[in-house]
GROMACS .gro file of C-alpha atoms in nm:
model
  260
    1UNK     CA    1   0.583  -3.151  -1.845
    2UNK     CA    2   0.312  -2.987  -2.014
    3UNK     CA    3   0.360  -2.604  -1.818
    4UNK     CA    4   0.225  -2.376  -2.138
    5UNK     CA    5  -0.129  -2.415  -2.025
    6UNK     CA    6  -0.444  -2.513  -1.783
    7UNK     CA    7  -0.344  -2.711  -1.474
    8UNK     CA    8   0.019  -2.730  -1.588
    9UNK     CA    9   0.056  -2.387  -1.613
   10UNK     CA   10  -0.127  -2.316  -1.266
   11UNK     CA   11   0.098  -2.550  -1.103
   12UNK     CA   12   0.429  -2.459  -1.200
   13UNK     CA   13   0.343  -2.074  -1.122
   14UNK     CA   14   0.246  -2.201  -0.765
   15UNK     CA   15   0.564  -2.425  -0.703
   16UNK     CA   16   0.768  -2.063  -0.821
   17UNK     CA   17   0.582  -1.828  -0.585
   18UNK     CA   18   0.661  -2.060  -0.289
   19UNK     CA   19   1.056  -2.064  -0.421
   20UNK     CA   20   1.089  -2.420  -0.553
   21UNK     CA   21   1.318  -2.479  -0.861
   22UNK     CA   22   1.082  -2.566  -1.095
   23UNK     CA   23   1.222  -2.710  -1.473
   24UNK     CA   24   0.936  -2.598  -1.727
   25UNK     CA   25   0.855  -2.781  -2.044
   26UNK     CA   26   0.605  -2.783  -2.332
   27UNK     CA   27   0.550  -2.670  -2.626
   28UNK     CA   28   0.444  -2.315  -2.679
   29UNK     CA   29   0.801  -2.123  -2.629
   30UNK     CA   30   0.630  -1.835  -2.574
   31UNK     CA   31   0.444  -1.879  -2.261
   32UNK     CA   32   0.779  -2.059  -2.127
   33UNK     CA   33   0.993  -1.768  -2.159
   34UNK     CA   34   0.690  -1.561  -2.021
   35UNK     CA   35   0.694  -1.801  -1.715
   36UNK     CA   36   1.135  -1.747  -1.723
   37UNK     CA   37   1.047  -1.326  -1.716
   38UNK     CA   38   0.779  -1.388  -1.431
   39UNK     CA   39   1.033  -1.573  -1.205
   40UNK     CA   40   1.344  -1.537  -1.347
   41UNK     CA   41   1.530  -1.740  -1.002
   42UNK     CA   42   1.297  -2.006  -0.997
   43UNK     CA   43   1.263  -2.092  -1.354
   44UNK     CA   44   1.438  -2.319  -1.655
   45UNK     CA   45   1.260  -2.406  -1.920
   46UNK     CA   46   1.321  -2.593  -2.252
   47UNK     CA   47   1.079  -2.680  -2.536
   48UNK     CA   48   0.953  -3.007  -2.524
   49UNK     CA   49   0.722  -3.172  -2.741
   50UNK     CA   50   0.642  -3.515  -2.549
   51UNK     CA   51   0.582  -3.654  -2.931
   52UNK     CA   52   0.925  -3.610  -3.103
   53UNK     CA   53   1.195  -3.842  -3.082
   54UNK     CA   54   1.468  -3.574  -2.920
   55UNK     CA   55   1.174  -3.522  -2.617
   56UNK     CA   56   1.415  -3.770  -2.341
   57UNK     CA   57   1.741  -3.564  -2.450
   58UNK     CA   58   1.557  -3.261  -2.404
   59UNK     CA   59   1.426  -3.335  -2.043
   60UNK     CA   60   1.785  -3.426  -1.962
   61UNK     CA   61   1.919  -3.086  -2.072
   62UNK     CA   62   1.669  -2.938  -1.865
   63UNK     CA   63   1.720  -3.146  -1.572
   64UNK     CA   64   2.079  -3.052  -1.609
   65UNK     CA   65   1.952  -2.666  -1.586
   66UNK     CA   66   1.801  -2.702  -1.304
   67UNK     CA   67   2.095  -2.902  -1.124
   68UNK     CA   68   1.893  -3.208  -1.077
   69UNK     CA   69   1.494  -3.328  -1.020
   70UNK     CA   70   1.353  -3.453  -0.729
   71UNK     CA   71   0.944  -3.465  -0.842
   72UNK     CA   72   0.872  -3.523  -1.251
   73UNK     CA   73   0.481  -3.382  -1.253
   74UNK     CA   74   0.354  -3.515  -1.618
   75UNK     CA   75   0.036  -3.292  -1.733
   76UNK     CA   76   0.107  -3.305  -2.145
   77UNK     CA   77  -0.236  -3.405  -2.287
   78UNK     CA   78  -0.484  -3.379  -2.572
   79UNK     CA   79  -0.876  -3.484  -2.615
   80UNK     CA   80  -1.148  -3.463  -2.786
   81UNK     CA   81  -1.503  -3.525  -2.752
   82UNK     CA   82  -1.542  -3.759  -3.125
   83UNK     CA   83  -1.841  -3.987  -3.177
   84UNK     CA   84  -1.748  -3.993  -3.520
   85UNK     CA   85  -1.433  -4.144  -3.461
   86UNK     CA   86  -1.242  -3.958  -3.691
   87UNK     CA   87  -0.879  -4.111  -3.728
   88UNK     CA   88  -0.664  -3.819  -3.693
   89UNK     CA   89  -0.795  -3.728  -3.363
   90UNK     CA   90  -0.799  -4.055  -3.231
   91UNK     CA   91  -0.419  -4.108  -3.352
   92UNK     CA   92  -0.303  -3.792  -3.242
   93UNK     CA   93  -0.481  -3.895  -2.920
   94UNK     CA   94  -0.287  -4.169  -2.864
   95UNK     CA   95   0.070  -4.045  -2.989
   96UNK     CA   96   0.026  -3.811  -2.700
   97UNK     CA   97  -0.118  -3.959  -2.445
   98UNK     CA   98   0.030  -4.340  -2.478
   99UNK     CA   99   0.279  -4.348  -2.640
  100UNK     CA  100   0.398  -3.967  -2.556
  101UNK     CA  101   0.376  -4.049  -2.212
  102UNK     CA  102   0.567  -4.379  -2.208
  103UNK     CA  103   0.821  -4.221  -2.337
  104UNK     CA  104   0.857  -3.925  -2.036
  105UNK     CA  105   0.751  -4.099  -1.736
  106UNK     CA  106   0.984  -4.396  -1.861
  107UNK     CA  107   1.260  -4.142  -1.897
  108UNK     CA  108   1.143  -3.980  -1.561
  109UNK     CA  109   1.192  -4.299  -1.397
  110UNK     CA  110   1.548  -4.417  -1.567
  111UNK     CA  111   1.645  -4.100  -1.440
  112UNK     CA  112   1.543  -4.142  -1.066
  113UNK     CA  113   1.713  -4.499  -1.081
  114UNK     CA  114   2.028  -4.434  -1.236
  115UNK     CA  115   2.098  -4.122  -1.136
  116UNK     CA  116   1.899  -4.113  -0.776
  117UNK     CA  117   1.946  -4.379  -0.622
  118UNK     CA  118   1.638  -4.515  -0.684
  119UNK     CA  119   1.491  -4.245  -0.498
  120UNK     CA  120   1.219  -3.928  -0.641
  121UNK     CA  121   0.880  -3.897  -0.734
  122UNK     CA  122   0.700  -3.986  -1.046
  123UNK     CA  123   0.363  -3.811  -1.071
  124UNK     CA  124   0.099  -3.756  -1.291
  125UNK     CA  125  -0.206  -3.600  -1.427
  126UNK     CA  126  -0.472  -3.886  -1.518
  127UNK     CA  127  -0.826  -3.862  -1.538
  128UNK     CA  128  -1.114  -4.006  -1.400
  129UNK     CA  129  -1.243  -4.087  -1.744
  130UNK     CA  130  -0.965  -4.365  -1.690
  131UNK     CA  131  -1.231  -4.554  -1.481
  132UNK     CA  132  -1.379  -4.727  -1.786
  133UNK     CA  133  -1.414  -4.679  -2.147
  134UNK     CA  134  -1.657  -4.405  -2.272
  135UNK     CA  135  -1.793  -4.390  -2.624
  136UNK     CA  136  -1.736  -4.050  -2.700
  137UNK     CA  137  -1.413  -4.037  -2.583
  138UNK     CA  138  -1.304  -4.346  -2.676
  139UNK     CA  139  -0.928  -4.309  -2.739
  140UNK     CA  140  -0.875  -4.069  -2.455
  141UNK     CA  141  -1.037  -4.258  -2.170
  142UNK     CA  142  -0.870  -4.538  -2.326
  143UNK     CA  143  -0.505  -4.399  -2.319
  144UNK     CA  144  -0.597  -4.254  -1.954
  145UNK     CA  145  -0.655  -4.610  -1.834
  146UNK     CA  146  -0.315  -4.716  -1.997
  147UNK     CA  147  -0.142  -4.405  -1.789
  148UNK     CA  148  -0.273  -4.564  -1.464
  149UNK     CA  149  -0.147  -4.940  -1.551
  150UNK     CA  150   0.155  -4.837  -1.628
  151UNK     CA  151   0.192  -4.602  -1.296
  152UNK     CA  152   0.110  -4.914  -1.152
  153UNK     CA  153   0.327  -5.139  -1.346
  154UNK     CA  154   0.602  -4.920  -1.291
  155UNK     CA  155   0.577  -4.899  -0.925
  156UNK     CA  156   0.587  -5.276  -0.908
  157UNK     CA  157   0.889  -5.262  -1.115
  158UNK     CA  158   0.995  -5.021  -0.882
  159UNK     CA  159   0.953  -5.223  -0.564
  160UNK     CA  160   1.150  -5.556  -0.762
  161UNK     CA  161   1.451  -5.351  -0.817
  162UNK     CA  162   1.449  -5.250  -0.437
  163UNK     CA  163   1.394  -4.888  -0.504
  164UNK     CA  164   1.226  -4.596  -0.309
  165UNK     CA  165   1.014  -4.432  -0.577
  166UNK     CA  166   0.717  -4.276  -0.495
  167UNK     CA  167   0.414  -4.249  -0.740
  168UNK     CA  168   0.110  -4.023  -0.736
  169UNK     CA  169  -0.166  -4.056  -0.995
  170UNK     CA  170  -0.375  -3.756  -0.959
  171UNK     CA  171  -0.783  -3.816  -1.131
  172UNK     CA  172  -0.969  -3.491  -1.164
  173UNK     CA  173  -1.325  -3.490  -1.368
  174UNK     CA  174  -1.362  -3.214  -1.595
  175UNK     CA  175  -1.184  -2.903  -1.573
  176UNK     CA  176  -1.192  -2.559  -1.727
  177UNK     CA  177  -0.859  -2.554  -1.949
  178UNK     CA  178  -0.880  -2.525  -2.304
  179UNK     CA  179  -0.932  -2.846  -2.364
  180UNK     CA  180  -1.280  -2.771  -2.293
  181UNK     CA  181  -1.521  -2.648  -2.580
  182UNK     CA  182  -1.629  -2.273  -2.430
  183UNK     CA  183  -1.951  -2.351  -2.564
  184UNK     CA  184  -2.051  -2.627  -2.379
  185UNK     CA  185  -2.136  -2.738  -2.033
  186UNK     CA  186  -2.001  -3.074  -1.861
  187UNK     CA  187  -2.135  -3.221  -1.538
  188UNK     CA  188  -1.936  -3.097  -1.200
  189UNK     CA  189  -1.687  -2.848  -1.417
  190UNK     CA  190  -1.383  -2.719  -1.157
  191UNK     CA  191  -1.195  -2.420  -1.175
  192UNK     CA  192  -0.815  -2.391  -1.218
  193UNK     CA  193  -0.828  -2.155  -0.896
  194UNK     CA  194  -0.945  -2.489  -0.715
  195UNK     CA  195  -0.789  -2.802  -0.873
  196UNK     CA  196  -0.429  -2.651  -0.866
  197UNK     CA  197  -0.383  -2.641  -0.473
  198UNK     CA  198  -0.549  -3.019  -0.497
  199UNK     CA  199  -0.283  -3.142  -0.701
  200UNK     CA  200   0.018  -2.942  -0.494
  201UNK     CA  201  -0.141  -3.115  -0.180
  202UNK     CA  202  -0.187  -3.457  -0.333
  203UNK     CA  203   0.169  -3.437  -0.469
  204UNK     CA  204   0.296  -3.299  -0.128
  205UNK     CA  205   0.126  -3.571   0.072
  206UNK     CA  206   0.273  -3.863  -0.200
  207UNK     CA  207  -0.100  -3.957  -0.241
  208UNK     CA  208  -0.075  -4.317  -0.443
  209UNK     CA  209  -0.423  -4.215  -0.614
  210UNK     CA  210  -0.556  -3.874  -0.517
  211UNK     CA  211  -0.928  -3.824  -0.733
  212UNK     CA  212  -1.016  -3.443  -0.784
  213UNK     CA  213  -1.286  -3.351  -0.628
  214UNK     CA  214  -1.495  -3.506  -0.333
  215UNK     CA  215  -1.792  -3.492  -0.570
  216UNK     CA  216  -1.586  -3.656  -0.858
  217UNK     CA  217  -1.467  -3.909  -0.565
  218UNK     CA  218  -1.831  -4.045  -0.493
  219UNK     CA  219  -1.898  -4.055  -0.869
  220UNK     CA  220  -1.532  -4.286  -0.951
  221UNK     CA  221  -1.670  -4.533  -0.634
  222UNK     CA  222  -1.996  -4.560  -0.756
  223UNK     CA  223  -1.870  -4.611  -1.147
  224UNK     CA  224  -1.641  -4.861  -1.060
  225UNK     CA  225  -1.933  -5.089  -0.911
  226UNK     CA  226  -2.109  -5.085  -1.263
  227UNK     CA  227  -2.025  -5.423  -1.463
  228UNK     CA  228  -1.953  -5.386  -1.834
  229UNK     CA  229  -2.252  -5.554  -1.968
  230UNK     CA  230  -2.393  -5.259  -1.823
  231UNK     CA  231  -2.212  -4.986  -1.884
  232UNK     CA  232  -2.173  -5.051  -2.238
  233UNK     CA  233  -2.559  -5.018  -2.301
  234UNK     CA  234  -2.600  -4.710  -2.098
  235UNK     CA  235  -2.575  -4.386  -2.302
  236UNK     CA  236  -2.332  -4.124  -2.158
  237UNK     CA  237  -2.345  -3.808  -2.314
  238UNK     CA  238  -2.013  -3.611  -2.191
  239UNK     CA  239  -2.107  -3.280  -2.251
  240UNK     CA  240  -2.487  -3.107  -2.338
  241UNK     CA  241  -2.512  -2.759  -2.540
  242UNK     CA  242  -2.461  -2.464  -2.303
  243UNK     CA  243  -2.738  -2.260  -2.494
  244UNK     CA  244  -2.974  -2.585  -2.640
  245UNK     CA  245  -3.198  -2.382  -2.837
  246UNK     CA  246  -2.892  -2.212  -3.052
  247UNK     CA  247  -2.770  -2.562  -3.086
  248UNK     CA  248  -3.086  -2.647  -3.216
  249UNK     CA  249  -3.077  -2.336  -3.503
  250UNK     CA  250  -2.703  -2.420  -3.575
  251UNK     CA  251  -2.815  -2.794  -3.678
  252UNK     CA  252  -3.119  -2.663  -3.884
  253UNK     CA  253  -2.890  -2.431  -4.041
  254UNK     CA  254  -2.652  -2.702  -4.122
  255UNK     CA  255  -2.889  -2.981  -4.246
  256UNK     CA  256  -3.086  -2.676  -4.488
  257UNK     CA  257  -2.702  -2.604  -4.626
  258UNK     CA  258  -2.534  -2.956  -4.640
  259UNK     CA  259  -2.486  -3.081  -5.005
  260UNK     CA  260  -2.727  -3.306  -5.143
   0.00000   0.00000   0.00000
């Protein structure tokens, strides 16, 4: 879920080169029926948008496609770097990330129990901004730290209906997708070309929490030690200008045009 671009994308193109039956979903139809062409055997697709109310029907025409689903990889997400807190983003935020994801994991997991057994694999793509809330990401590192309770909660839930699910949360830090702004620079940035084989593996070894990269590992150990009447006075910047001096111009620019 979430196979049109970045990691999603990468992934799904790797599970099809090494001949797995891979069910595609997301939103831009385009790039799914480009994925279809590339490996016409491997492929089914549908258009999914994890927001609208038909997105469960949809994932169960597409799980019908592909005769059945063993692994439900969940990678649909949106962010955005908002110190000004600006409602819409924050909402929109939120409608995918909570409540968007509720809605496909849950769906993910009705399916492995009803139809299963009890038995598949739920995984998903977190984030280690999950860890704790930060200011300028306020709703997203908030709705990544609701994706990892309710991983958890739903493995409990999975354990007290004496199921076999497996569940793999998978944290990398930042990663060059476009949901990065090209014009800036963020601390320990990963390629695609190296966080894609990190998720097949952590998926293929049912990791319970697999964190993306060693560097990012040592960083989520040490943040987790930090108490919240700490953290919350410390000021953490998420991103810096990749060329500071135009950045400077830009806001001269801007303050000698703004409106009285």
């Amino acid at each position: 879920m979430g196979a049109t671009s970045g990691i999603g994308l990468r992934v799904a193109e790797m599970y099809a080169r090494a001949g797995w039956r891979v069910g595609a979903a997301g939103r831009k139809e385009n790039v799914l029926k480009e994925l279809k062409q590339k490996f016409p055997e491997q492929v089914e697709w549908e258009r999914i948008d994890v927001t609208a109310d038909d997105a469960s029907l949809r994932l169960g025409q597409l799980i019908h496609k592909t005769g059945g689903m063993n692994i439900y990889l969940h990678v649909s997400g949106i962010g955005f770097e908002n110190n000004r807190l600006i409602a819409e983003e924050e909402l929109s935020t939120l409608q995918t990330n909570v409540i968007g994801f509720a809605r496909m994991v849950g769906t993910a997991f009705r399916h492995f129990r009803d139809k299963c057994g009890g038995k598949g694999q739920i995984a998903a793509i977190t984030s280690v901004a999950g860890t704790n809330g930060i200011g300028e990401l306020a709703s997203y590192s908030s709705s990544k730290r609701f994706q990892q309770t309710y991983l958890t909660a739903l493995e409990q839930l999975s354990n007290m209906q004496g199921m076999n699910m497996t569940f793999t949360d998978i944290r990398p830090g930042w990663v060059r997708t476009p949901l990065l702004k090209p014009d800036r620079k963020y601390p320990f940035t990963m390629e695609l070309d190296e966080v894609a084989p990190l998720v097949v593996r952590a998926i293929r070894t049912k990791r319970r929490v697999a964190v993306i990269d060693w560097r990012w590992n040592i960083g989520y150990q040490l943040w987790r030690l930090i108490p919240n009447c700490l953290w919350v006075k410390l000021d953490v910047p998420v991103s810096q200008p990749a060329n500071p001096r135009q950045e400077k111009q830009n806001a001269a620019i801007e303050a000698a045009t703004a409106n009285p």
